[in-house]
Amino acid sequence: MTTTTEHRVHANGIDIHVTEAGDREAPPLVLLHGGLVSTNPIWEPTPIAYNAYLCGLATQFRVIAPDERGCGRTTHSGGSISMSLLADDVAALIEALELRRPVVAGFSAGGLTATILGIRHPRVARAIVNDAGYDFLNPQAKSFAMMRQMLGGSPEATEADPDAAAAFFASQPQMAPMFEMMRADQDAGGGPGYWRTYLASAFERITRWPGYSFADLATIDVPTLVLVGDRDHFCTVDEAVATYRHLGDGRLAVVPDTEHEITPTKISLLREFLLVLPA
């Protein structure tokens, strides 16, 4: 039976909490979580985190799943946290662990981080998987207004309003439990009330264009898989196609009857992609 281990790695000036599973000699796979979640086992029952799939993937890969800066159990030294900084953290983590060109895969905001890693740090990764994390490459993406509404209380909000966010999620029966898990998770890592600090930090980077466009994808020179559910309410299929068309070595998979979530079908597609990569 595959088990997971947890430790901290000092990289890029912070201590990054990492969950690992699998043979250390197996091909490395770095999994980047999305916004509002972490690698905390509390997320395992949900469809918006990789937790339930770590041990399955670890039968073939050395899985490395970090908490991003300022989230869960990873520290932050202060100041704004940009998507570029998160990508630099991943590059530093790969170097600190002495990983030899791992595959880097991410869901939602984690997919964007993986993609920006490919832009800012060419050939650090052997391949990239962007699962529903490409919408922010579109400066006019509807996702920005949606996130301002969710975290700031209005499509025109300029900063987070934690109380408005709590009220929004409480009004959505399917999303309310996720919000309560986020509060418990962030407070467990950062102390009572830290969830408010976390939301303020997250708001800054997931409600504004990060400065990278579809055109920047042409600089990525490794195989890249783009995944999307045909019913994803954040990432459109049209944006997925634009992402794919701008990549030099891209693959595209549109998963039917699927929303903004990680599913067994997506994990199967990820696995198939990884197993046919050139050595």
GROMACS .gro file of C-alpha atoms in nm:
model
  279
    1MET     CA    1   0.000   0.000   0.000
    2THR     CA    2   0.134   0.340  -0.100
    3THR     CA    3   0.169   0.591   0.181
    4THR     CA    4   0.241   0.962   0.182
    5THR     CA    5   0.509   1.152   0.372
    6GLU     CA    6   0.526   1.519   0.461
    7HIS     CA    7   0.824   1.749   0.505
    8ARG     CA    8   0.939   2.105   0.446
    9VAL     CA    9   1.184   2.223   0.185
   10HIS     CA   10   1.358   2.560   0.206
   11ALA     CA   11   1.345   2.719  -0.139
   12ASN     CA   12   1.322   3.074  -0.273
   13GLY     CA   13   1.350   3.214   0.078
   14ILE     CA   14   1.056   3.026   0.235
   15ASP     CA   15   0.978   2.686   0.384
   16ILE     CA   16   0.753   2.496   0.144
   17HIS     CA   17   0.537   2.219   0.286
   18VAL     CA   18   0.552   1.916   0.058
   19THR     CA   19   0.354   1.592   0.050
   20GLU     CA   20   0.527   1.307  -0.132
   21ALA     CA   21   0.426   0.960  -0.243
   22GLY     CA   22   0.589   0.691  -0.454
   23ASP     CA   23   0.934   0.553  -0.529
   24ARG     CA   24   1.201   0.823  -0.516
   25GLU     CA   25   1.361   0.666  -0.826
   26ALA     CA   26   1.039   0.687  -1.029
   27PRO     CA   27   0.980   0.970  -1.280
   28PRO     CA   28   0.895   1.284  -1.081
   29LEU     CA   29   0.551   1.445  -1.107
   30VAL     CA   30   0.488   1.780  -0.936
   31LEU     CA   31   0.118   1.846  -0.868
   32LEU     CA   32   0.007   2.205  -0.805
   33HIS     CA   33  -0.322   2.263  -0.625
   34GLY     CA   34  -0.578   2.525  -0.722
   35GLY     CA   35  -0.699   2.832  -0.536
   36LEU     CA   36  -0.863   2.806  -0.191
   37VAL     CA   37  -0.738   2.448  -0.140
   38SER     CA   38  -0.410   2.290  -0.032
   39THR     CA   39  -0.252   1.946   0.011
   40ASN     CA   40  -0.421   1.904   0.350
   41PRO     CA   41  -0.595   1.561   0.367
   42ILE     CA   42  -0.914   1.749   0.458
   43TRP     CA   43  -0.964   1.805   0.083
   44GLU     CA   44  -0.952   1.438  -0.016
   45PRO     CA   45  -1.333   1.392  -0.048
   46THR     CA   46  -1.368   1.695  -0.278
   47PRO     CA   47  -1.342   1.702  -0.660
   48ILE     CA   48  -1.130   2.020  -0.666
   49ALA     CA   49  -0.808   1.875  -0.519
   50TYR     CA   50  -0.557   1.609  -0.621
   51ASN     CA   51  -0.550   1.448  -0.274
   52ALA     CA   52  -0.764   1.147  -0.364
   53TYR     CA   53  -0.535   1.062  -0.657
   54LEU     CA   54  -0.191   1.093  -0.500
   55CYS     CA   55  -0.148   0.728  -0.407
   56GLY     CA   56  -0.284   0.603  -0.738
   57LEU     CA   57  -0.042   0.817  -0.936
   58ALA     CA   58   0.238   0.713  -0.700
   59THR     CA   59   0.225   0.357  -0.836
   60GLN     CA   60   0.408   0.488  -1.145
   61PHE     CA   61   0.554   0.825  -1.045
   62ARG     CA   62   0.730   1.001  -0.760
   63VAL     CA   63   0.455   1.247  -0.671
   64ILE     CA   64   0.551   1.581  -0.513
   65ALA     CA   65   0.259   1.801  -0.403
   66PRO     CA   66   0.354   2.136  -0.243
   67ASP     CA   67   0.137   2.392  -0.068
   68GLU     CA   68   0.182   2.721  -0.251
   69ARG     CA   69   0.333   3.022  -0.077
   70GLY     CA   70   0.111   3.161   0.200
   71CYS     CA   71  -0.137   2.873   0.172
   72GLY     CA   72  -0.198   2.577   0.400
   73ARG     CA   73   0.127   2.489   0.570
   74THR     CA   74   0.370   2.688   0.355
   75THR     CA   75   0.513   3.008   0.499
   76HIS     CA   76   0.525   3.352   0.341
   77SER     CA   77   0.776   3.622   0.427
   78GLY     CA   78   0.536   3.912   0.357
   79GLY     CA   79   0.426   4.124   0.064
   80SER     CA   80   0.218   4.047  -0.244
   81ILE     CA   81   0.216   3.699  -0.395
   82SER     CA   82   0.204   3.712  -0.774
   83MET     CA   83   0.158   3.422  -1.013
   84SER     CA   84   0.516   3.483  -1.129
   85LEU     CA   85   0.643   3.445  -0.773
   86LEU     CA   86   0.452   3.117  -0.733
   87ALA     CA   87   0.611   2.986  -1.054
   88ASP     CA   88   0.955   3.091  -0.928
   89ASP     CA   89   0.884   2.903  -0.603
   90VAL     CA   90   0.814   2.585  -0.800
   91ALA     CA   91   1.137   2.625  -0.998
   92ALA     CA   92   1.330   2.671  -0.673
   93LEU     CA   93   1.160   2.369  -0.516
   94ILE     CA   94   1.256   2.154  -0.815
   95GLU     CA   95   1.616   2.266  -0.776
   96ALA     CA   96   1.620   2.212  -0.400
   97LEU     CA   97   1.486   1.858  -0.437
   98GLU     CA   98   1.731   1.793  -0.721
   99LEU     CA   99   1.451   1.671  -0.944
  100ARG     CA  100   1.562   1.590  -1.297
  101ARG     CA  101   1.313   1.764  -1.527
  102PRO     CA  102   0.984   1.660  -1.365
  103VAL     CA  103   0.645   1.681  -1.525
  104VAL     CA  104   0.459   1.974  -1.367
  105ALA     CA  105   0.080   1.950  -1.361
  106GLY     CA  106  -0.173   2.182  -1.203
  107PHE     CA  107  -0.545   2.233  -1.167
  108SER     CA  108  -0.712   2.574  -1.195
  109ALA     CA  109  -0.472   2.839  -1.058
  110GLY     CA  110  -0.217   2.559  -1.022
  111GLY     CA  111  -0.243   2.496  -1.395
  112LEU     CA  112  -0.166   2.861  -1.460
  113THR     CA  113   0.135   2.842  -1.227
  114ALA     CA  114   0.263   2.537  -1.416
  115THR     CA  115   0.224   2.722  -1.745
  116ILE     CA  116   0.398   3.037  -1.621
  117LEU     CA  117   0.678   2.813  -1.495
  118GLY     CA  118   0.718   2.693  -1.854
  119ILE     CA  119   0.737   3.053  -1.976
  120ARG     CA  120   0.973   3.187  -1.709
  121HIS     CA  121   1.192   2.878  -1.664
  122PRO     CA  122   1.234   2.704  -2.002
  123ARG     CA  123   1.301   2.331  -1.991
  124VAL     CA  124   1.298   2.306  -1.613
  125ALA     CA  125   0.995   2.083  -1.667
  126ARG     CA  126   0.992   1.779  -1.892
  127ALA     CA  127   0.627   1.846  -1.974
  128ILE     CA  128   0.337   2.055  -1.846
  129VAL     CA  129  -0.029   1.980  -1.777
  130ASN     CA  130  -0.271   2.271  -1.749
  131ASP     CA  131  -0.608   2.151  -1.624
  132ALA     CA  132  -0.858   2.440  -1.633
  133GLY     CA  133  -0.598   2.705  -1.552
  134TYR     CA  134  -0.561   2.894  -1.877
  135ASP     CA  135  -0.852   3.141  -1.858
  136PHE     CA  136  -0.635   3.406  -1.689
  137LEU     CA  137  -0.424   3.425  -2.005
  138ASN     CA  138  -0.719   3.614  -2.153
  139PRO     CA  139  -0.717   3.974  -2.020
  140GLN     CA  140  -1.093   3.988  -2.080
  141ALA     CA  141  -1.172   3.654  -1.913
  142LYS     CA  142  -1.508   3.642  -1.740
  143SER     CA  143  -1.334   3.463  -1.453
  144PHE     CA  144  -1.191   3.787  -1.313
  145ALA     CA  145  -1.533   3.941  -1.249
  146MET     CA  146  -1.660   3.608  -1.114
  147MET     CA  147  -1.377   3.590  -0.862
  148ARG     CA  148  -1.426   3.955  -0.759
  149GLN     CA  149  -1.792   3.875  -0.693
  150MET     CA  150  -1.708   3.564  -0.493
  151LEU     CA  151  -1.425   3.708  -0.282
  152GLY     CA  152  -1.503   4.079  -0.282
  153GLY     CA  153  -1.881   4.094  -0.289
  154SER     CA  154  -1.908   4.272  -0.625
  155PRO     CA  155  -1.784   4.230  -0.985
  156GLU     CA  156  -1.618   4.572  -0.941
  157ALA     CA  157  -1.453   4.498  -0.604
  158THR     CA  158  -1.091   4.612  -0.571
  159GLU     CA  159  -1.006   4.416  -0.258
  160ALA     CA  160  -1.121   4.110  -0.073
  161ASP     CA  161  -1.418   4.128   0.164
  162PRO     CA  162  -1.395   3.810   0.374
  163ASP     CA  163  -1.738   3.861   0.530
  164ALA     CA  164  -1.898   3.908   0.187
  165ALA     CA  165  -1.716   3.599   0.066
  166ALA     CA  166  -1.845   3.398   0.360
  167ALA     CA  167  -2.200   3.517   0.286
  168PHE     CA  168  -2.165   3.433  -0.084
  169PHE     CA  169  -2.049   3.078  -0.021
  170ALA     CA  170  -2.310   3.026   0.252
  171SER     CA  171  -2.578   3.112  -0.006
  172GLN     CA  172  -2.454   2.833  -0.236
  173PRO     CA  173  -2.544   2.495  -0.081
  174GLN     CA  174  -2.294   2.304  -0.296
  175MET     CA  175  -2.008   2.545  -0.221
  176ALA     CA  176  -2.068   2.621   0.146
  177PRO     CA  177  -1.889   2.307   0.277
  178MET     CA  178  -1.584   2.391   0.065
  179PHE     CA  179  -1.563   2.738   0.218
  180GLU     CA  180  -1.580   2.596   0.569
  181MET     CA  181  -1.300   2.353   0.482
  182MET     CA  182  -1.094   2.644   0.349
  183ARG     CA  183  -1.141   2.835   0.674
  184ALA     CA  184  -1.043   2.532   0.884
  185ASP     CA  185  -0.747   2.453   0.659
  186GLN     CA  186  -0.600   2.803   0.648
  187ASP     CA  187  -0.651   2.865   1.019
  188ALA     CA  188  -0.481   2.534   1.098
  189GLY     CA  189  -0.174   2.646   0.904
  190GLY     CA  190  -0.165   3.016   0.986
  191GLY     CA  191  -0.351   3.050   1.314
  192PRO     CA  192  -0.703   3.165   1.410
  193GLY     CA  193  -0.845   3.408   1.156
  194TYR     CA  194  -0.568   3.352   0.901
  195TRP     CA  195  -0.830   3.260   0.640
  196ARG     CA  196  -0.902   3.633   0.608
  197THR     CA  197  -0.537   3.709   0.532
  198TYR     CA  198  -0.528   3.427   0.282
  199LEU     CA  199  -0.836   3.554   0.097
  200ALA     CA  200  -0.689   3.903   0.076
  201SER     CA  201  -0.368   3.764  -0.072
  202ALA     CA  202  -0.550   3.534  -0.315
  203PHE     CA  203  -0.779   3.815  -0.430
  204GLU     CA  204  -0.482   4.018  -0.553
  205ARG     CA  205  -0.367   3.752  -0.799
  206ILE     CA  206  -0.684   3.574  -0.910
  207THR     CA  207  -0.895   3.878  -0.991
  208ARG     CA  208  -0.645   4.050  -1.221
  209TRP     CA  209  -0.464   3.961  -1.542
  210PRO     CA  210  -0.121   3.818  -1.446
  211GLY     CA  211   0.060   3.976  -1.740
  212TYR     CA  212   0.093   3.666  -1.957
  213SER     CA  213  -0.114   3.614  -2.272
  214PHE     CA  214  -0.183   3.331  -2.515
  215ALA     CA  215   0.100   3.464  -2.734
  216ASP     CA  216   0.352   3.395  -2.455
  217LEU     CA  217   0.277   3.022  -2.483
  218ALA     CA  218   0.488   3.006  -2.798
  219THR     CA  219   0.799   3.023  -2.577
  220ILE     CA  220   0.714   2.694  -2.405
  221ASP     CA  221   0.924   2.426  -2.572
  222VAL     CA  222   0.805   2.112  -2.395
  223PRO     CA  223   0.495   1.894  -2.453
  224THR     CA  224   0.193   2.055  -2.287
  225LEU     CA  225  -0.147   1.900  -2.227
  226VAL     CA  226  -0.450   2.129  -2.192
  227LEU     CA  227  -0.750   1.977  -2.015
  228VAL     CA  228  -1.098   2.125  -1.989
  229GLY     CA  229  -1.447   2.013  -1.898
  230ASP     CA  230  -1.709   2.111  -2.153
  231ARG     CA  231  -1.925   2.255  -1.873
  232ASP     CA  232  -1.649   2.444  -1.689
  233HIS     CA  233  -1.799   2.772  -1.565
  234PHE     CA  234  -1.458   2.945  -1.540
  235CYS     CA  235  -1.257   2.817  -1.836
  236THR     CA  236  -1.426   2.814  -2.175
  237VAL     CA  237  -1.360   2.559  -2.446
  238ASP     CA  238  -1.279   2.848  -2.683
  239GLU     CA  239  -1.004   2.963  -2.445
  240ALA     CA  240  -0.876   2.604  -2.428
  241VAL     CA  241  -0.853   2.593  -2.807
  242ALA     CA  242  -0.670   2.928  -2.812
  243THR     CA  243  -0.425   2.793  -2.555
  244TYR     CA  244  -0.366   2.477  -2.757
  245ARG     CA  245  -0.316   2.667  -3.084
  246HIS     CA  246  -0.052   2.895  -2.936
  247LEU     CA  247   0.157   2.610  -2.797
  248GLY     CA  248   0.444   2.476  -3.003
  249ASP     CA  249   0.389   2.118  -2.883
  250GLY     CA  250   0.039   2.111  -2.744
  251ARG     CA  251  -0.229   1.849  -2.680
  252LEU     CA  252  -0.595   1.925  -2.608
  253ALA     CA  253  -0.857   1.712  -2.436
  254VAL     CA  254  -1.215   1.832  -2.385
  255VAL     CA  255  -1.390   1.611  -2.129
  256PRO     CA  256  -1.768   1.578  -2.175
  257ASP     CA  257  -2.023   1.640  -1.899
  258THR     CA  258  -1.751   1.787  -1.674
  259GLU     CA  259  -1.742   2.111  -1.477
  260HIS     CA  260  -1.451   2.288  -1.302
  261GLU     CA  261  -1.327   1.977  -1.127
  262ILE     CA  262  -1.072   1.697  -1.124
  263THR     CA  263  -1.227   1.368  -1.232
  264PRO     CA  264  -1.104   1.010  -1.281
  265THR     CA  265  -1.128   1.068  -1.656
  266LYS     CA  266  -0.897   1.368  -1.634
  267ILE     CA  267  -0.649   1.170  -1.423
  268SER     CA  268  -0.656   0.889  -1.681
  269LEU     CA  269  -0.583   1.140  -1.958
  270LEU     CA  270  -0.300   1.289  -1.753
  271ARG     CA  271  -0.154   0.942  -1.695
  272GLU     CA  272  -0.180   0.848  -2.063
  273PHE     CA  273  -0.007   1.172  -2.161
  274LEU     CA  274   0.277   1.109  -1.919
  275LEU     CA  275   0.333   0.751  -2.023
  276VAL     CA  276   0.389   0.837  -2.391
  277LEU     CA  277   0.630   1.124  -2.333
  278PRO     CA  278   0.966   1.083  -2.501
  279ALA     CA  279   1.249   0.987  -2.267
   0.00000   0.00000   0.00000
